[in-house]
Amino acid sequence: MRIGVLTGGGDCPGLNAVIRAVVRKGIKAHGWEIVGFRNGWQGPIENLTKPIDLTDVEEILTRGGTILGSSRTNPYKVEGGVDRIRETIAANNIDAIVAIGGEDTLGVAKRLTDDGIGVVGVPKTIDNDLGATDYTFGFDTAVHIATEAIDRLRTTAESHHRALVVEVMGRHAGWIALHSGLAGGANVILVPERPFNVDKVVEHVERRFESEFAPIIVVAEGAMPEGGAEVLHSGERDAFGHVRLGGVGQWLAEEIADRTGKESRAAILGHIQRGGTPTAYDRVLATRFGLHAVDAVAAGDFGTMVALRGTDIVRVKLSEATAELKTVPTERYEEAEVFFGA
């Protein structure tokens, strides 16, 4: 058999670990040939291929990013995109594709499966917002990076008696903000699932200053004030209809400064959360996902995604994996609120 593998959407730590696992098990256990598609779904559309053997994956376990490259290409937005994928598959004698990605990449995988192309999905997103799996790889690394940033910012905030607003990634789900905020001891955590009241945020900030400690506010990029809207970095939409968010941290820092008269600064972590070496947890989870994806291909169980349930790796339908996003439930946010405040 010849198996194609691709990585789509935003990069994250652990992608190379999945590729490594697919290649090693595919070759060693089954004697398959592995073909990498470059730059997400752009690869099979434009026949951008790269043979991958054992030597190619020897040193990639600890590397961030992806050796195959990525993009936000949507074959269903490209004229003749699906037919061109069929032509690439036929020209390269590809028997199945392992698609590693988040909601958009896996949404395409589901549609391609419906159109008769054999695809197995692997869940990837630092946002941890895929509902069919307990955790996605990349999330743990992003939380560690954000938590370390909060720890470092706290010392400079205390030194200068400033309010520090830390903006983390999270378009529709606030998992990174919630976990890093709790781990970093933030005084306020703001998530997209729950519009925030600016007056109440300011109250927390003033109480913190009254206790002679500097306030730390963690805000997800998709968080919105009550009656307001998302802060857009750009109104331009990508191939999946997403606008580029960013700037709520700066906006909130300015509001705090205007209302309190205290110095307030914003730190926007951005793509720092996506880069660098994956944590041990993400390396192991990504490796397990890759191994089980090979098992799904070997069984001909296409149209499925490997998922973590408890400590077990299981298979779920791609339709289930892409049905809805996993957002922070009200009870998780409310149980954390006991730690907020001065």
mmCIF file of C-alpha atoms in Angstrom:
data_model
loop_
_atom_site.group_PDB
_atom_site.id
_atom_site.type_symbol
_atom_site.label_atom_id
_atom_site.label_comp_id
_atom_site.label_asym_id
_atom_site.label_seq_id
_atom_site.Cartn_x
_atom_site.Cartn_y
_atom_site.Cartn_z
ATOM 1 C CA MET A 1 0.000 0.000 0.000
ATOM 2 C CA ARG A 2 0.951 3.636 -0.482
ATOM 3 C CA ILE A 3 -0.330 6.004 2.183
ATOM 4 C CA GLY A 4 -0.482 9.775 1.930
ATOM 5 C CA VAL A 5 -0.130 11.985 5.008
ATOM 6 C CA LEU A 6 -0.714 15.718 5.347
ATOM 7 C CA THR A 7 -0.919 18.436 7.995
ATOM 8 C CA GLY A 8 -3.472 21.220 7.537
ATOM 9 C CA GLY A 9 -4.521 24.418 9.277
ATOM 10 C CA GLY A 10 -2.479 26.167 11.941
ATOM 11 C CA ASP A 11 0.764 24.488 12.977
ATOM 12 C CA CYS A 12 1.271 23.226 16.512
ATOM 13 C CA PRO A 13 3.801 21.258 18.549
ATOM 14 C CA GLY A 14 3.414 17.495 18.047
ATOM 15 C CA LEU A 15 2.657 17.359 14.325
ATOM 16 C CA ASN A 16 6.044 15.838 13.547
ATOM 17 C CA ALA A 17 5.513 13.207 16.233
ATOM 18 C CA VAL A 18 2.365 12.019 14.429
ATOM 19 C CA ILE A 19 4.161 11.932 11.076
ATOM 20 C CA ARG A 20 7.007 9.968 12.669
ATOM 21 C CA ALA A 21 4.624 7.413 14.182
ATOM 22 C CA VAL A 22 2.724 6.928 10.913
ATOM 23 C CA VAL A 23 5.943 6.441 8.967
ATOM 24 C CA ARG A 24 7.614 4.118 11.452
ATOM 25 C CA LYS A 25 4.619 1.843 11.993
ATOM 26 C CA GLY A 26 3.501 1.993 8.374
ATOM 27 C CA ILE A 27 6.910 0.865 7.140
ATOM 28 C CA LYS A 28 8.015 -1.449 9.959
ATOM 29 C CA ALA A 29 4.710 -3.185 10.688
ATOM 30 C CA HIS A 30 3.157 -3.234 7.215
ATOM 31 C CA GLY A 31 5.865 -2.545 4.655
ATOM 32 C CA TRP A 32 3.898 0.403 3.243
ATOM 33 C CA GLU A 33 5.282 3.319 1.282
ATOM 34 C CA ILE A 34 4.531 6.705 2.808
ATOM 35 C CA VAL A 35 4.037 9.803 0.688
ATOM 36 C CA GLY A 36 3.873 13.232 2.284
ATOM 37 C CA PHE A 37 1.614 15.883 0.796
ATOM 38 C CA ARG A 38 3.066 19.366 1.125
ATOM 39 C CA ASN A 39 1.183 22.326 2.609
ATOM 40 C CA GLY A 40 -2.063 20.751 3.754
ATOM 41 C CA TRP A 41 -4.800 20.137 1.195
ATOM 42 C CA GLN A 42 -2.831 22.199 -1.306
ATOM 43 C CA GLY A 43 -0.544 19.170 -1.672
ATOM 44 C CA PRO A 44 -3.048 16.709 -3.154
ATOM 45 C CA ILE A 45 -4.687 19.473 -5.197
ATOM 46 C CA GLU A 46 -1.418 20.492 -6.865
ATOM 47 C CA ASN A 47 0.374 17.114 -6.679
ATOM 48 C CA LEU A 48 2.994 18.436 -4.259
ATOM 49 C CA THR A 49 4.416 15.189 -2.912
ATOM 50 C CA LYS A 50 7.424 14.110 -0.908
ATOM 51 C CA PRO A 51 8.352 10.444 -0.267
ATOM 52 C CA ILE A 52 9.065 9.889 3.436
ATOM 53 C CA ASP A 53 11.208 7.048 4.754
ATOM 54 C CA LEU A 54 12.626 6.135 8.143
ATOM 55 C CA THR A 55 15.653 8.396 7.840
ATOM 56 C CA ASP A 56 13.407 11.400 7.195
ATOM 57 C CA VAL A 57 11.714 11.040 10.588
ATOM 58 C CA GLU A 58 14.756 10.063 12.640
ATOM 59 C CA GLU A 59 15.287 13.465 14.271
ATOM 60 C CA ILE A 60 11.850 15.089 14.177
ATOM 61 C CA LEU A 61 10.182 13.946 17.419
ATOM 62 C CA THR A 62 11.226 17.029 19.369
ATOM 63 C CA ARG A 63 10.779 19.536 16.548
ATOM 64 C CA GLY A 64 7.864 21.942 16.512
ATOM 65 C CA GLY A 65 5.954 22.811 13.366
ATOM 66 C CA THR A 66 5.669 20.263 10.571
ATOM 67 C CA ILE A 67 8.211 18.960 8.072
ATOM 68 C CA LEU A 68 5.411 18.808 5.486
ATOM 69 C CA GLY A 69 4.314 22.423 5.770
ATOM 70 C CA SER A 70 0.727 23.526 6.249
ATOM 71 C CA SER A 71 -1.909 25.860 4.808
ATOM 72 C CA ARG A 72 -5.564 26.759 5.189
ATOM 73 C CA THR A 73 -6.432 25.528 1.691
ATOM 74 C CA ASN A 74 -10.025 24.362 1.214
ATOM 75 C CA PRO A 75 -10.418 22.013 -1.800
ATOM 76 C CA TYR A 76 -14.121 22.828 -1.932
ATOM 77 C CA LYS A 77 -13.282 26.499 -2.524
ATOM 78 C CA VAL A 78 -10.830 25.694 -5.348
ATOM 79 C CA GLU A 79 -12.246 25.199 -8.828
ATOM 80 C CA GLY A 80 -12.019 21.497 -9.624
ATOM 81 C CA GLY A 81 -10.264 20.906 -6.301
ATOM 82 C CA VAL A 82 -11.783 17.513 -5.511
ATOM 83 C CA ASP A 83 -11.252 16.205 -9.049
ATOM 84 C CA ARG A 84 -7.634 17.316 -8.897
ATOM 85 C CA ILE A 85 -7.214 15.418 -5.629
ATOM 86 C CA ARG A 86 -8.578 12.299 -7.319
ATOM 87 C CA GLU A 87 -6.079 12.755 -10.155
ATOM 88 C CA THR A 88 -3.176 13.121 -7.703
ATOM 89 C CA ILE A 89 -4.258 10.027 -5.781
ATOM 90 C CA ALA A 90 -4.459 8.012 -9.005
ATOM 91 C CA ALA A 91 -1.150 9.327 -10.356
ATOM 92 C CA ASN A 92 0.667 8.412 -7.127
ATOM 93 C CA ASN A 93 -1.205 5.134 -6.469
ATOM 94 C CA ILE A 94 -2.326 6.395 -3.064
ATOM 95 C CA ASP A 95 -4.597 3.957 -1.212
ATOM 96 C CA ALA A 96 -5.553 6.202 1.711
ATOM 97 C CA ILE A 97 -4.791 9.568 3.304
ATOM 98 C CA VAL A 98 -4.020 10.329 6.953
ATOM 99 C CA ALA A 99 -5.138 13.933 7.502
ATOM 100 C CA ILE A 100 -3.820 15.672 10.631
ATOM 101 C CA GLY A 101 -5.673 18.836 11.541
ATOM 102 C CA GLY A 102 -8.429 20.665 13.358
ATOM 103 C CA GLU A 103 -12.075 21.337 12.592
ATOM 104 C CA ASP A 104 -11.452 22.737 9.099
ATOM 105 C CA THR A 105 -8.985 20.092 7.916
ATOM 106 C CA LEU A 106 -11.149 17.314 9.330
ATOM 107 C CA GLY A 107 -14.277 18.892 7.895
ATOM 108 C CA VAL A 108 -12.687 18.535 4.457
ATOM 109 C CA ALA A 109 -11.678 14.953 5.332
ATOM 110 C CA LYS A 110 -15.295 14.151 6.161
ATOM 111 C CA ARG A 111 -16.575 15.584 2.860
ATOM 112 C CA LEU A 112 -13.883 13.745 0.882
ATOM 113 C CA THR A 113 -14.886 10.504 2.591
ATOM 114 C CA ASP A 114 -18.479 11.151 1.549
ATOM 115 C CA ASP A 115 -17.139 11.644 -1.986
ATOM 116 C CA GLY A 116 -15.492 8.221 -1.938
ATOM 117 C CA ILE A 117 -11.906 9.055 -0.954
ATOM 118 C CA GLY A 118 -10.439 7.019 1.929
ATOM 119 C CA VAL A 119 -9.341 9.310 4.747
ATOM 120 C CA VAL A 120 -8.465 8.758 8.416
ATOM 121 C CA GLY A 121 -8.290 11.831 10.652
ATOM 122 C CA VAL A 122 -5.970 12.779 13.497
ATOM 123 C CA PRO A 123 -7.127 15.640 15.781
ATOM 124 C CA LYS A 124 -4.771 18.578 16.131
ATOM 125 C CA THR A 125 -5.407 21.998 17.645
ATOM 126 C CA ILE A 126 -3.863 24.015 20.436
ATOM 127 C CA ASP A 127 -7.393 25.222 21.265
ATOM 128 C CA ASN A 128 -8.537 21.747 22.442
ATOM 129 C CA ASP A 129 -11.949 22.460 20.921
ATOM 130 C CA LEU A 130 -12.754 19.231 19.055
ATOM 131 C CA GLY A 131 -15.725 17.670 20.784
ATOM 132 C CA ALA A 132 -15.057 14.006 19.973
ATOM 133 C CA THR A 133 -11.751 13.786 21.857
ATOM 134 C CA ASP A 134 -10.919 14.582 25.472
ATOM 135 C CA TYR A 135 -7.656 16.278 24.483
ATOM 136 C CA THR A 136 -5.858 17.283 21.325
ATOM 137 C CA PHE A 137 -2.083 17.367 21.126
ATOM 138 C CA GLY A 138 -0.603 20.860 21.033
ATOM 139 C CA PHE A 139 -2.902 22.083 23.798
ATOM 140 C CA ASP A 140 -0.635 21.030 26.654
ATOM 141 C CA THR A 141 2.360 22.780 25.096
ATOM 142 C CA ALA A 142 0.369 25.966 24.460
ATOM 143 C CA VAL A 143 -0.818 26.036 28.080
ATOM 144 C CA HIS A 144 2.740 25.525 29.363
ATOM 145 C CA ILE A 145 4.017 28.386 27.190
ATOM 146 C CA ALA A 146 1.205 30.715 28.272
ATOM 147 C CA THR A 147 1.669 29.806 31.942
ATOM 148 C CA GLU A 148 5.407 30.496 31.783
ATOM 149 C CA ALA A 149 4.661 33.862 30.162
ATOM 150 C CA ILE A 150 2.214 34.725 32.965
ATOM 151 C CA ASP A 151 4.829 33.776 35.574
ATOM 152 C CA ARG A 152 7.396 36.034 33.924
ATOM 153 C CA LEU A 153 4.985 38.934 33.440
ATOM 154 C CA ARG A 154 3.921 38.795 37.080
ATOM 155 C CA THR A 155 7.398 39.760 38.288
ATOM 156 C CA THR A 156 7.603 42.834 36.069
ATOM 157 C CA ALA A 157 4.023 43.804 36.911
ATOM 158 C CA GLU A 158 4.810 43.687 40.628
ATOM 159 C CA SER A 159 8.033 45.655 40.146
ATOM 160 C CA HIS A 160 6.283 48.542 38.364
ATOM 161 C CA HIS A 161 2.853 48.266 40.058
ATOM 162 C CA ARG A 162 1.119 47.750 36.722
ATOM 163 C CA ALA A 163 -1.908 45.838 35.586
ATOM 164 C CA LEU A 164 -0.879 43.226 33.031
ATOM 165 C CA VAL A 165 -3.354 41.908 30.453
ATOM 166 C CA VAL A 166 -2.191 38.694 28.779
ATOM 167 C CA GLU A 167 -3.948 37.833 25.509
ATOM 168 C CA VAL A 168 -3.824 34.156 24.549
ATOM 169 C CA MET A 169 -5.234 32.267 21.582
ATOM 170 C CA GLY A 170 -8.813 30.984 21.582
ATOM 171 C CA ARG A 171 -11.235 32.046 18.869
ATOM 172 C CA HIS A 172 -14.395 30.325 20.085
ATOM 173 C CA ALA A 173 -13.137 28.255 23.030
ATOM 174 C CA GLY A 174 -11.350 29.507 26.118
ATOM 175 C CA TRP A 175 -9.507 26.366 27.195
ATOM 176 C CA ILE A 176 -6.025 27.908 26.930
ATOM 177 C CA ALA A 177 -7.117 31.010 28.848
ATOM 178 C CA LEU A 178 -8.821 28.938 31.554
ATOM 179 C CA HIS A 179 -5.996 26.461 32.115
ATOM 180 C CA SER A 180 -3.101 28.905 31.852
ATOM 181 C CA GLY A 181 -4.967 31.455 33.944
ATOM 182 C CA LEU A 182 -5.572 28.955 36.714
ATOM 183 C CA ALA A 183 -2.023 27.613 36.534
ATOM 184 C CA GLY A 184 -0.582 31.126 36.532
ATOM 185 C CA GLY A 185 -2.744 32.423 39.358
ATOM 186 C CA ALA A 186 -4.504 35.076 37.278
ATOM 187 C CA ASN A 187 -6.920 37.428 39.034
ATOM 188 C CA VAL A 188 -9.320 37.597 36.102
ATOM 189 C CA ILE A 189 -9.862 35.069 33.279
ATOM 190 C CA LEU A 190 -11.986 36.037 30.285
ATOM 191 C CA VAL A 191 -13.203 33.460 27.744
ATOM 192 C CA PRO A 192 -15.209 33.647 24.497
ATOM 193 C CA GLU A 193 -18.019 31.553 25.953
ATOM 194 C CA ARG A 194 -18.960 34.206 28.498
ATOM 195 C CA PRO A 195 -19.183 37.945 27.619
ATOM 196 C CA PHE A 196 -17.482 39.988 30.323
ATOM 197 C CA ASN A 197 -18.536 43.113 32.174
ATOM 198 C CA VAL A 198 -15.765 45.721 31.976
ATOM 199 C CA ASP A 199 -16.915 47.385 35.212
ATOM 200 C CA LYS A 200 -16.505 44.121 37.118
ATOM 201 C CA VAL A 201 -13.048 43.583 35.618
ATOM 202 C CA VAL A 202 -12.079 47.072 36.777
ATOM 203 C CA GLU A 203 -13.418 46.292 40.279
ATOM 204 C CA HIS A 204 -11.142 43.238 40.477
ATOM 205 C CA VAL A 205 -8.210 45.309 39.297
ATOM 206 C CA GLU A 206 -8.796 48.061 41.870
ATOM 207 C CA ARG A 207 -9.160 45.558 44.732
ATOM 208 C CA ARG A 208 -5.904 43.968 43.671
ATOM 209 C CA PHE A 209 -4.126 47.321 43.698
ATOM 210 C CA GLU A 210 -5.632 48.091 47.115
ATOM 211 C CA SER A 211 -4.006 44.932 48.447
ATOM 212 C CA GLU A 212 -0.694 46.247 47.037
ATOM 213 C CA PHE A 213 -0.349 43.477 44.481
ATOM 214 C CA ALA A 214 -0.356 43.869 40.711
ATOM 215 C CA PRO A 215 -3.377 42.401 38.892
ATOM 216 C CA ILE A 216 -2.976 39.820 36.124
ATOM 217 C CA ILE A 217 -5.809 39.453 33.598
ATOM 218 C CA VAL A 218 -5.807 36.591 31.074
ATOM 219 C CA VAL A 219 -8.081 37.078 28.073
ATOM 220 C CA ALA A 220 -8.732 34.795 25.094
ATOM 221 C CA GLU A 221 -8.515 36.526 21.709
ATOM 222 C CA GLY A 222 -12.196 35.757 21.048
ATOM 223 C CA ALA A 223 -13.510 37.130 24.366
ATOM 224 C CA MET A 224 -16.087 39.920 24.057
ATOM 225 C CA PRO A 225 -17.409 42.602 26.397
ATOM 226 C CA GLU A 226 -21.135 42.525 27.145
ATOM 227 C CA GLY A 227 -22.988 44.166 24.293
ATOM 228 C CA GLY A 228 -19.783 44.353 22.246
ATOM 229 C CA ALA A 229 -18.152 42.334 19.510
ATOM 230 C CA GLU A 230 -14.936 40.487 18.782
ATOM 231 C CA VAL A 231 -11.886 42.655 18.231
ATOM 232 C CA LEU A 232 -10.635 42.036 14.692
ATOM 233 C CA HIS A 233 -7.026 42.193 13.637
ATOM 234 C CA SER A 234 -8.271 42.012 10.054
ATOM 235 C CA GLY A 235 -11.708 41.711 8.462
ATOM 236 C CA GLU A 236 -10.304 39.532 5.686
ATOM 237 C CA ARG A 237 -11.597 35.946 5.719
ATOM 238 C CA ASP A 238 -9.610 32.797 4.981
ATOM 239 C CA ALA A 239 -10.751 29.867 2.812
ATOM 240 C CA PHE A 240 -12.872 28.543 5.680
ATOM 241 C CA GLY A 241 -14.577 31.860 6.407
ATOM 242 C CA HIS A 242 -12.568 32.817 9.513
ATOM 243 C CA VAL A 243 -11.621 36.413 10.239
ATOM 244 C CA ARG A 244 -8.337 37.170 11.964
ATOM 245 C CA LEU A 245 -8.845 38.072 15.632
ATOM 246 C CA GLY A 246 -6.480 39.938 17.899
ATOM 247 C CA GLY A 247 -6.322 43.127 19.945
ATOM 248 C CA VAL A 248 -8.830 42.608 22.748
ATOM 249 C CA GLY A 249 -5.913 42.557 25.202
ATOM 250 C CA GLN A 250 -4.697 45.996 24.137
ATOM 251 C CA TRP A 251 -8.249 47.362 24.116
ATOM 252 C CA LEU A 252 -8.877 46.066 27.648
ATOM 253 C CA ALA A 253 -5.542 47.386 28.947
ATOM 254 C CA GLU A 254 -6.443 50.860 27.675
ATOM 255 C CA GLU A 255 -9.898 50.658 29.280
ATOM 256 C CA ILE A 256 -8.359 49.678 32.618
ATOM 257 C CA ALA A 257 -5.855 52.540 32.450
ATOM 258 C CA ASP A 258 -8.551 55.088 31.569
ATOM 259 C CA ARG A 259 -10.913 53.966 34.325
ATOM 260 C CA THR A 260 -8.403 53.421 37.137
ATOM 261 C CA GLY A 261 -5.673 55.915 36.368
ATOM 262 C CA LYS A 262 -3.189 53.081 36.895
ATOM 263 C CA GLU A 263 -0.592 52.046 34.376
ATOM 264 C CA SER A 264 -1.754 49.028 32.392
ATOM 265 C CA ARG A 265 0.067 47.050 29.728
ATOM 266 C CA ALA A 266 -0.924 44.260 27.323
ATOM 267 C CA ALA A 267 1.147 41.287 26.230
ATOM 268 C CA ILE A 268 -0.169 39.425 23.181
ATOM 269 C CA LEU A 269 1.393 35.961 23.044
ATOM 270 C CA GLY A 270 0.125 35.105 19.553
ATOM 271 C CA HIS A 271 2.074 32.497 17.613
ATOM 272 C CA ILE A 272 4.567 31.992 20.428
ATOM 273 C CA GLN A 273 1.976 29.523 21.747
ATOM 274 C CA ARG A 274 2.201 27.457 18.549
ATOM 275 C CA GLY A 275 5.960 27.193 18.238
ATOM 276 C CA GLY A 276 8.828 25.303 19.756
ATOM 277 C CA THR A 277 9.409 21.903 21.282
ATOM 278 C CA PRO A 278 6.308 19.922 22.312
ATOM 279 C CA THR A 279 5.911 18.832 25.917
ATOM 280 C CA ALA A 280 6.383 15.181 26.826
ATOM 281 C CA TYR A 281 2.596 14.788 27.114
ATOM 282 C CA ASP A 282 2.021 16.098 23.605
ATOM 283 C CA ARG A 283 4.793 13.928 22.166
ATOM 284 C CA VAL A 284 3.262 10.804 23.673
ATOM 285 C CA LEU A 285 -0.327 11.667 22.720
ATOM 286 C CA ALA A 286 0.669 12.576 19.160
ATOM 287 C CA THR A 287 2.648 9.352 18.824
ATOM 288 C CA ARG A 288 -0.273 7.268 20.066
ATOM 289 C CA PHE A 289 -2.618 9.024 17.641
ATOM 290 C CA GLY A 290 -0.259 8.265 14.747
ATOM 291 C CA LEU A 291 0.054 4.585 15.656
ATOM 292 C CA HIS A 292 -3.701 4.152 15.924
ATOM 293 C CA ALA A 293 -4.283 6.032 12.665
ATOM 294 C CA VAL A 294 -2.165 3.383 10.932
ATOM 295 C CA ASP A 295 -4.323 0.684 12.543
ATOM 296 C CA ALA A 296 -7.458 2.380 11.181
ATOM 297 C CA VAL A 297 -5.974 2.498 7.680
ATOM 298 C CA ALA A 298 -4.926 -1.154 7.910
ATOM 299 C CA ALA A 299 -8.490 -2.073 8.910
ATOM 300 C CA GLY A 300 -9.944 -0.019 6.056
ATOM 301 C CA ASP A 301 -11.894 1.992 8.630
ATOM 302 C CA PHE A 302 -12.062 5.201 6.608
ATOM 303 C CA GLY A 303 -14.170 8.189 7.538
ATOM 304 C CA THR A 304 -12.985 7.898 11.136
ATOM 305 C CA MET A 305 -10.805 9.929 13.472
ATOM 306 C CA VAL A 306 -8.648 8.619 16.302
ATOM 307 C CA ALA A 307 -9.597 10.188 19.641
ATOM 308 C CA LEU A 308 -8.610 10.143 23.295
ATOM 309 C CA ARG A 309 -11.296 8.936 25.678
ATOM 310 C CA GLY A 310 -10.011 8.741 29.222
ATOM 311 C CA THR A 311 -6.645 7.033 28.722
ATOM 312 C CA ASP A 312 -7.721 4.989 25.689
ATOM 313 C CA ILE A 313 -7.386 5.793 21.993
ATOM 314 C CA VAL A 314 -10.624 5.002 20.157
ATOM 315 C CA ARG A 315 -12.078 5.660 16.705
ATOM 316 C CA VAL A 316 -15.016 7.975 16.109
ATOM 317 C CA LYS A 317 -16.780 8.971 12.922
ATOM 318 C CA LEU A 318 -15.472 12.125 11.274
ATOM 319 C CA SER A 319 -19.064 13.323 11.260
ATOM 320 C CA GLU A 320 -19.023 13.178 15.070
ATOM 321 C CA ALA A 321 -15.598 14.781 15.274
ATOM 322 C CA THR A 322 -16.718 17.815 13.282
ATOM 323 C CA ALA A 323 -20.314 18.102 14.531
ATOM 324 C CA GLU A 324 -19.645 20.801 17.122
ATOM 325 C CA LEU A 325 -16.855 22.584 18.918
ATOM 326 C CA LYS A 326 -15.977 21.716 22.501
ATOM 327 C CA THR A 327 -16.283 24.950 24.436
ATOM 328 C CA VAL A 328 -15.727 25.691 28.126
ATOM 329 C CA PRO A 329 -18.950 24.690 29.935
ATOM 330 C CA THR A 330 -20.488 27.074 32.433
ATOM 331 C CA GLU A 331 -19.781 24.769 35.379
ATOM 332 C CA ARG A 332 -16.052 24.582 34.568
ATOM 333 C CA TYR A 333 -15.800 28.352 34.453
ATOM 334 C CA GLU A 334 -17.875 28.837 37.597
ATOM 335 C CA GLU A 335 -15.856 26.328 39.621
ATOM 336 C CA ALA A 336 -12.727 28.271 38.681
ATOM 337 C CA GLU A 337 -14.194 31.645 39.702
ATOM 338 C CA VAL A 338 -13.562 30.902 43.380
ATOM 339 C CA PHE A 339 -9.880 31.526 42.657
ATOM 340 C CA PHE A 340 -10.432 34.861 40.890
ATOM 341 C CA GLY A 341 -10.230 38.241 42.547
ATOM 342 C CA ALA A 342 -7.833 40.060 44.815
#
